[in-house]
Tab-separated table of C-alpha atoms in Angstrom:
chain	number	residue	atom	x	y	z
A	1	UNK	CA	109.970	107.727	90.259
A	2	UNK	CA	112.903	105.649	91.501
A	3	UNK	CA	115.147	106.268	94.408
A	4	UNK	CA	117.318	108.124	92.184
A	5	UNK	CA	114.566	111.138	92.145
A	6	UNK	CA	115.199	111.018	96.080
A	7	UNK	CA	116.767	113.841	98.151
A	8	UNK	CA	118.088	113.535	101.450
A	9	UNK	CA	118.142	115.965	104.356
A	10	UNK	CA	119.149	115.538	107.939
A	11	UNK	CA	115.634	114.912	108.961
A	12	UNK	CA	114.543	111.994	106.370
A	13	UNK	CA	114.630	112.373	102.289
A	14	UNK	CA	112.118	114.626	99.981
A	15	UNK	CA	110.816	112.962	96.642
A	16	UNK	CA	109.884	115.126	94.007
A	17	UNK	CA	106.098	113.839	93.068
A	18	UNK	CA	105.526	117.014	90.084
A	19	UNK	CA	103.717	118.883	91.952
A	20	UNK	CA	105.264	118.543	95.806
A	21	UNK	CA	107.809	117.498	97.639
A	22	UNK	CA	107.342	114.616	100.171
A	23	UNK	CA	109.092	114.395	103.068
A	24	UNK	CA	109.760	110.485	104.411
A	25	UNK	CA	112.198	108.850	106.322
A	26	UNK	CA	112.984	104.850	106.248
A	27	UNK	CA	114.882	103.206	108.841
A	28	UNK	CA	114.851	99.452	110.373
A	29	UNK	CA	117.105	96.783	109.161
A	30	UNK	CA	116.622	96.120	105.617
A	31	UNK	CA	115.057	92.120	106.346
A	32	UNK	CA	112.989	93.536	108.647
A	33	UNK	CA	109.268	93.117	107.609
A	34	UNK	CA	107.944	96.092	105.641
A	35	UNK	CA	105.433	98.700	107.299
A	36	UNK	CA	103.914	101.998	105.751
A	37	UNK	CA	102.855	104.096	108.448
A	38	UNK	CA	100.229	107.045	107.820
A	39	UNK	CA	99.452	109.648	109.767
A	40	UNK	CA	96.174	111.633	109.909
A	41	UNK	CA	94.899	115.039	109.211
A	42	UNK	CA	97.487	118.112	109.694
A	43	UNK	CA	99.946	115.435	111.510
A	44	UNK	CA	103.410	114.805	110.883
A	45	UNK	CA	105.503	111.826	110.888
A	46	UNK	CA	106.172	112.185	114.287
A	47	UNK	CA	102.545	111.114	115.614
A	48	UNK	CA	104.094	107.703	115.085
A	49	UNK	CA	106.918	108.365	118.101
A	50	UNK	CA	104.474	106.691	121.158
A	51	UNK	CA	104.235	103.234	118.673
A	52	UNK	CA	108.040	103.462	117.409
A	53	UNK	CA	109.987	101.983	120.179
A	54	UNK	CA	107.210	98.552	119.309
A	55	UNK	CA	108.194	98.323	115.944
A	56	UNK	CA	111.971	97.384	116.880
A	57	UNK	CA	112.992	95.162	113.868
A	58	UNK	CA	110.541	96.189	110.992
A	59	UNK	CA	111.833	97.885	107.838
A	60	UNK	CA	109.279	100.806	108.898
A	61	UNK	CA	108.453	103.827	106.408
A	62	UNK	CA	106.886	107.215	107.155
A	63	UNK	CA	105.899	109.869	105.517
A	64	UNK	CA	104.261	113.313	106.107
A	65	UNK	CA	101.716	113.832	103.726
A	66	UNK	CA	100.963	116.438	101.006
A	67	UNK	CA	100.043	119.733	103.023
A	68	UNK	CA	101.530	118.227	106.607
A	69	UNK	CA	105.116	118.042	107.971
A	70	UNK	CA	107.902	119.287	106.470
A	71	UNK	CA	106.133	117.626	102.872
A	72	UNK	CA	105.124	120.649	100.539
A	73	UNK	CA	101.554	121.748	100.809
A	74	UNK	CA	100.295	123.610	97.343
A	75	UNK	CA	97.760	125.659	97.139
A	76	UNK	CA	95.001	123.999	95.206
A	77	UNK	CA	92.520	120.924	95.765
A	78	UNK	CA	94.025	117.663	97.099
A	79	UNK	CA	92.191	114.291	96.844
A	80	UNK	CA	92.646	111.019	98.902
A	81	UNK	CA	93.747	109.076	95.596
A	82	UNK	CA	96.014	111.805	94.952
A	83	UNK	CA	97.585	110.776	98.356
A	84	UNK	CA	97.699	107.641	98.256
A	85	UNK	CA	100.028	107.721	94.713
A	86	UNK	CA	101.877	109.715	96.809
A	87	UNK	CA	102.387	107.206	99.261
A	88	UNK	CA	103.195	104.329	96.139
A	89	UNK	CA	105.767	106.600	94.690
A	90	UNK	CA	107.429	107.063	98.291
A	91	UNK	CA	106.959	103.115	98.585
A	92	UNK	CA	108.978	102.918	95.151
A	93	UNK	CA	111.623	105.090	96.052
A	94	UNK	CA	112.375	103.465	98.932
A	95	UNK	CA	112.708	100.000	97.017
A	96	UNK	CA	109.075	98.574	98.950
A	97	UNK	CA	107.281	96.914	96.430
A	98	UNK	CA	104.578	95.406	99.073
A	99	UNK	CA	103.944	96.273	102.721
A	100	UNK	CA	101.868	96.646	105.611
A	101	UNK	CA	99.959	99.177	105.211
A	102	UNK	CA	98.747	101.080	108.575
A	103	UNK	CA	97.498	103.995	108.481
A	104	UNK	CA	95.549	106.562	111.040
A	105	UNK	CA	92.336	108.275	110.882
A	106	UNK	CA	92.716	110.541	107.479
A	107	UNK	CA	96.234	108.008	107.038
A	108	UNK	CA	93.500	105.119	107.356
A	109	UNK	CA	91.516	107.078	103.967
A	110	UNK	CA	94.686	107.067	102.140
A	111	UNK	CA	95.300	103.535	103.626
A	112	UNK	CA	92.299	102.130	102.288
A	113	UNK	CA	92.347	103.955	98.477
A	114	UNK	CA	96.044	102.340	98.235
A	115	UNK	CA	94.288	99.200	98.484
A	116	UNK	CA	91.739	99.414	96.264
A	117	UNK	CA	93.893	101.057	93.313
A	118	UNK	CA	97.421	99.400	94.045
A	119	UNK	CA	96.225	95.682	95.757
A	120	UNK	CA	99.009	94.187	95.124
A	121	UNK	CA	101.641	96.595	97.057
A	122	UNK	CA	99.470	95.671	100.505
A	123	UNK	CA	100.195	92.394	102.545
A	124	UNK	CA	98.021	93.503	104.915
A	125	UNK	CA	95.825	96.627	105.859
A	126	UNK	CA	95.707	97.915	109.280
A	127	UNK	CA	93.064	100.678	109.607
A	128	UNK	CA	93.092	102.990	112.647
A	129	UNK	CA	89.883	104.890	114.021
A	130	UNK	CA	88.972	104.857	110.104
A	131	UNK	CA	86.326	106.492	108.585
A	132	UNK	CA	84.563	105.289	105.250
A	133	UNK	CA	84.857	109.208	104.198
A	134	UNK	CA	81.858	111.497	104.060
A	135	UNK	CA	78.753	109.075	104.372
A	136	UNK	CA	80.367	108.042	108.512
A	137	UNK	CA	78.914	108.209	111.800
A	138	UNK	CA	79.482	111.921	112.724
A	139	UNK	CA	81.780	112.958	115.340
A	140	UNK	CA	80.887	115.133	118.382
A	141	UNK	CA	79.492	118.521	117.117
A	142	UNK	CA	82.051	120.711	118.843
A	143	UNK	CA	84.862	118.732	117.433
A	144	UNK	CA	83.828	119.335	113.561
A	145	UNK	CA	82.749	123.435	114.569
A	146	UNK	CA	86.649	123.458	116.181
A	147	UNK	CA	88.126	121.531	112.543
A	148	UNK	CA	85.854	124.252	110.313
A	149	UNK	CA	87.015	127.006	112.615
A	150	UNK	CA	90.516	126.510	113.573
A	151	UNK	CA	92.126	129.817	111.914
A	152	UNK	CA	90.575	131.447	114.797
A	153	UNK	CA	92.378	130.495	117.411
A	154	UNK	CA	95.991	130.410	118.215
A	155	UNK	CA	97.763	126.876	117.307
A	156	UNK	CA	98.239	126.144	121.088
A	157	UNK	CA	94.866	126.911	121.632
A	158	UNK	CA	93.357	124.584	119.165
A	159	UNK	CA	95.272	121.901	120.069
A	160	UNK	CA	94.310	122.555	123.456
A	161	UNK	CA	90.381	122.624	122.945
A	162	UNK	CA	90.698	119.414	120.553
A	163	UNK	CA	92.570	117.200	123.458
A	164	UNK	CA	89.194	116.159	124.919
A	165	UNK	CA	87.775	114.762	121.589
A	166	UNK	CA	90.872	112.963	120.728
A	167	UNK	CA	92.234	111.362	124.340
A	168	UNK	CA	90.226	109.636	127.290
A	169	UNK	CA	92.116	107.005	129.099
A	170	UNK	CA	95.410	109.196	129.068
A	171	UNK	CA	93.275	112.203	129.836
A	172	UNK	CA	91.482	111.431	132.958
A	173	UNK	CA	94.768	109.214	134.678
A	174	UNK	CA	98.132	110.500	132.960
A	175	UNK	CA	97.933	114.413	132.968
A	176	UNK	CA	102.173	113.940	132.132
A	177	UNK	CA	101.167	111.755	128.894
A	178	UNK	CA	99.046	114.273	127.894
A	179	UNK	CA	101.200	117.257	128.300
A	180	UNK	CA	104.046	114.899	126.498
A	181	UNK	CA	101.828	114.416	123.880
A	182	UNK	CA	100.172	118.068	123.335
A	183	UNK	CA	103.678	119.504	122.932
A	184	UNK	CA	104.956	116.817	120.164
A	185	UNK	CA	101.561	117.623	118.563
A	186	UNK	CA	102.875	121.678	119.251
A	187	UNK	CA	106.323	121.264	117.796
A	188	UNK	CA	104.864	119.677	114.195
A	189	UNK	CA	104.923	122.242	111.323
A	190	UNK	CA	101.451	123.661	111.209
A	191	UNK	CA	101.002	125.077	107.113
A	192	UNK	CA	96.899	126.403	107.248
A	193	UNK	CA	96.677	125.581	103.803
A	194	UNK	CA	97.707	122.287	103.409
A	195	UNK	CA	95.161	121.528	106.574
A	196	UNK	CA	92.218	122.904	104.905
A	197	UNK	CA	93.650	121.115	101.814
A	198	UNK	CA	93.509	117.708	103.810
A	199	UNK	CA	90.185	118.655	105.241
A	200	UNK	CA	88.441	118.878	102.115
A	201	UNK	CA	90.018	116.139	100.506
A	202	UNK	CA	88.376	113.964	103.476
A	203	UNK	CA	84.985	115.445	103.117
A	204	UNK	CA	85.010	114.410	99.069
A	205	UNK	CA	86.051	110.965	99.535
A	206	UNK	CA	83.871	108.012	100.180
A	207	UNK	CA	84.854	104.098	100.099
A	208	UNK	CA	81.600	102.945	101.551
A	209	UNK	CA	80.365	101.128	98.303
A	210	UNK	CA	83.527	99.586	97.627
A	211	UNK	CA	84.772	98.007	101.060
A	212	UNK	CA	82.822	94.595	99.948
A	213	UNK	CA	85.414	94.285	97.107
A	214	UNK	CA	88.349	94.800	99.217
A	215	UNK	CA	90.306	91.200	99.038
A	216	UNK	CA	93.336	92.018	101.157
A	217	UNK	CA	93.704	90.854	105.316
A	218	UNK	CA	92.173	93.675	106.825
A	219	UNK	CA	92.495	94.744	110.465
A	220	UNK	CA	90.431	97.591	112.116
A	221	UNK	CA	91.532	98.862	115.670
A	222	UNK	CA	89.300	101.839	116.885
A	223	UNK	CA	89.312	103.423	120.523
A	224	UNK	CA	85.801	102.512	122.486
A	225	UNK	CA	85.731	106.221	123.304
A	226	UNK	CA	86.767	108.071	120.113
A	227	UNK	CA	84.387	111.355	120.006
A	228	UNK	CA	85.757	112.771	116.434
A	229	UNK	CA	85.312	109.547	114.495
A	230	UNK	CA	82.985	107.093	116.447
A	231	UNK	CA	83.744	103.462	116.635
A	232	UNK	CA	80.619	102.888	115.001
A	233	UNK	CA	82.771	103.426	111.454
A	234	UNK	CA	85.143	101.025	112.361
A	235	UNK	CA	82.528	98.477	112.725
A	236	UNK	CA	80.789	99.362	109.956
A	237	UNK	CA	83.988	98.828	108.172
A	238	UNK	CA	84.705	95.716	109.661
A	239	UNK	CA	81.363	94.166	108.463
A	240	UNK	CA	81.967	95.466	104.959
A	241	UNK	CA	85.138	94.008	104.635
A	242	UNK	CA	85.441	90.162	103.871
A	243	UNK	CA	87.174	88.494	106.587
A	244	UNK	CA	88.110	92.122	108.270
A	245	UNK	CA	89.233	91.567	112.004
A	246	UNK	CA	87.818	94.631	114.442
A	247	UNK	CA	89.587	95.393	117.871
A	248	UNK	CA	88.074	97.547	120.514
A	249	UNK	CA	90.722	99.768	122.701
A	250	UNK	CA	88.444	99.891	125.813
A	251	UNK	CA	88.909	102.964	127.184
A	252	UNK	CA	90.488	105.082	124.407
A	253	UNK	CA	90.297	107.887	122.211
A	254	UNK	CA	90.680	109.027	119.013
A	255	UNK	CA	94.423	108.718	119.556
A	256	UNK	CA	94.566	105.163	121.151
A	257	UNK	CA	98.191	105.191	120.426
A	258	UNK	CA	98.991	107.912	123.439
A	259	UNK	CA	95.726	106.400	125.125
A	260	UNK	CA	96.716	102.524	125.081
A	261	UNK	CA	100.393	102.463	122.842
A	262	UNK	CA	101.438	98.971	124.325
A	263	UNK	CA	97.655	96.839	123.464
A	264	UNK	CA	97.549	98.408	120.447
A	265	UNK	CA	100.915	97.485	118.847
A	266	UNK	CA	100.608	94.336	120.503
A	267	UNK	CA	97.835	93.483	118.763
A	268	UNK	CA	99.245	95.305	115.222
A	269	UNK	CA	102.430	92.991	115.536
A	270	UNK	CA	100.237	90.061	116.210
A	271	UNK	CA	98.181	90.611	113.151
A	272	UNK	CA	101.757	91.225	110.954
A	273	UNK	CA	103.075	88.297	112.002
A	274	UNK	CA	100.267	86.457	111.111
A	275	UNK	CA	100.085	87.273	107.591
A	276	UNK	CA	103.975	87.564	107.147
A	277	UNK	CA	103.893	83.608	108.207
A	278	UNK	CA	105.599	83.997	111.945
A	279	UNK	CA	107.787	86.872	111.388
A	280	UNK	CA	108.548	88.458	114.855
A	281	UNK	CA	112.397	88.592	114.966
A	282	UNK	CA	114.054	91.476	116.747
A	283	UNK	CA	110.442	92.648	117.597
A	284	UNK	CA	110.735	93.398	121.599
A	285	UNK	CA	108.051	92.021	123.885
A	286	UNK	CA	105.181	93.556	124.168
A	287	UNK	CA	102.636	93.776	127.160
């Protein structure tokens, strides 16, 4: 699927995959350093808004995936690999034929199986509270009862009872960042299928046994207080990976990225520029 299989809208472009549309949007000057960015389970695009404004002057791409977002969500069994060609036909209709890879917690899944089936499209994989799929360090029990249970609450009020397994830092100190970040989590299309579709693609999927074989620059960031997927997968990663680099977010959550935004794309951009041989131009400071 080319470009030409592409259809815009005023919110980003759809790409007709077969069986689903996929909703993605590209934007950053066309030099700028390619990044995929992928977001996690029943999460839109717009999870990426906190870590935008640090990715001034990288040709950035986002997508919401199959059963998330404004992205179609069919009624029948999804699978990580499934995803992730998603992702790589997105990547060719937007004329990226290698990039950063980066993506979040269920993103970090789809992440991971681009790189072992498509190698050559990643210059770098950035991993974000990942999991190695089903055989993980469990979560928090009330965390997993609230993901198998969610149809019986009210969408605010799942959201709501989740916030204390997925923030810390911003939870006990920034009630304002919170709220901010509840209600963008609010206003994201919510389809019940394509969640439970995502869920049990996540509980089928393991990479455990093939991390050794992984030969692209890998970097792992995980939250030293994330209570749905513990840091003890990230390390676990890390260690599996040859020459994997693991960061600790003291003091954040399962959504580091409203917890501690500006050390966490610092240290993203640092790793980028490292592998893309110095590139930081138009990239704004960072703290």
């Amino acid at each position: 699927m080319t470009a030409a299989g592409a259809k815009a809208s005023s919110s980003g472009r759809f790409l007709d995959v077969g069986d689903a549309r996929i909703h993605y949007r590209v934007t950053g000057p066309r030099g700028g350093e390619p990044v995929v960015l992928i977001m996690g389970l029943g999460w839109d695009m717009s999870g990426w808004d906190p870590t935008l404004p640090y990715l001034e002057g990288y040709r950035l791409l986002r997508l919401d995936n199959r059963g998330a977002g404004l992205s179609d969500a069919p009624d029948r069994p999804y699978s990580i690999a499934q995803m992730a060609r998603d992702t790589i036909r997105v990547m060719d209709a937007a004329g990226m034929s290698a990039a950063h890879v980066y993506g979040a917690s269920l993103g970090s899944m789809i992440a991971q199986e681009i790189a072992f089936s498509h190698p050559g499209r990643v210059r770098s994989l950035i991993l974000g509270c990942p999991s190695p799929g089903v055989i993980s360090i469990p979560g928090a029990p009330g965390i997993l009862r609230l993901m198998l249970t969610r149809n019986r609450y009210t969408h605010e009020e799942a959201i709501r009872k989740a916030a204390p397994y997925l923030f810390h830092r911003a939870l006990q100190q920034s009630p304002e960042v919170i709220e901010e970040a509840l209600q963008r989590r609010l206003a994201m299309p919510i389809n019940p299928v394509g969640y439970r579709r995502q869920l049990q693609a996540s509980l089928r999927w393991s990479s455990l046994s093939r991390l050794p074989r992984l030969r692209v620059p890998t970097l792992i960031l995980h939250g030293d207080h994330d209570r749905l997927v513990p840091p003890i997968n990230g390390r676990l990663i890390s260690l599996l990976v040859p020459g994997a680099r693991f960061h600790s977010i003291r003091g954040a959550g399962h959504v580091y990225g409203t917890d501690a935004p500006g050390e966490a794309a610092r240290v993203v951009v640092d790793f980028i520029r490292d592998q893309a041989g110095g590139f930081r131009e138009d990239t704004r400071a960072l703290p």
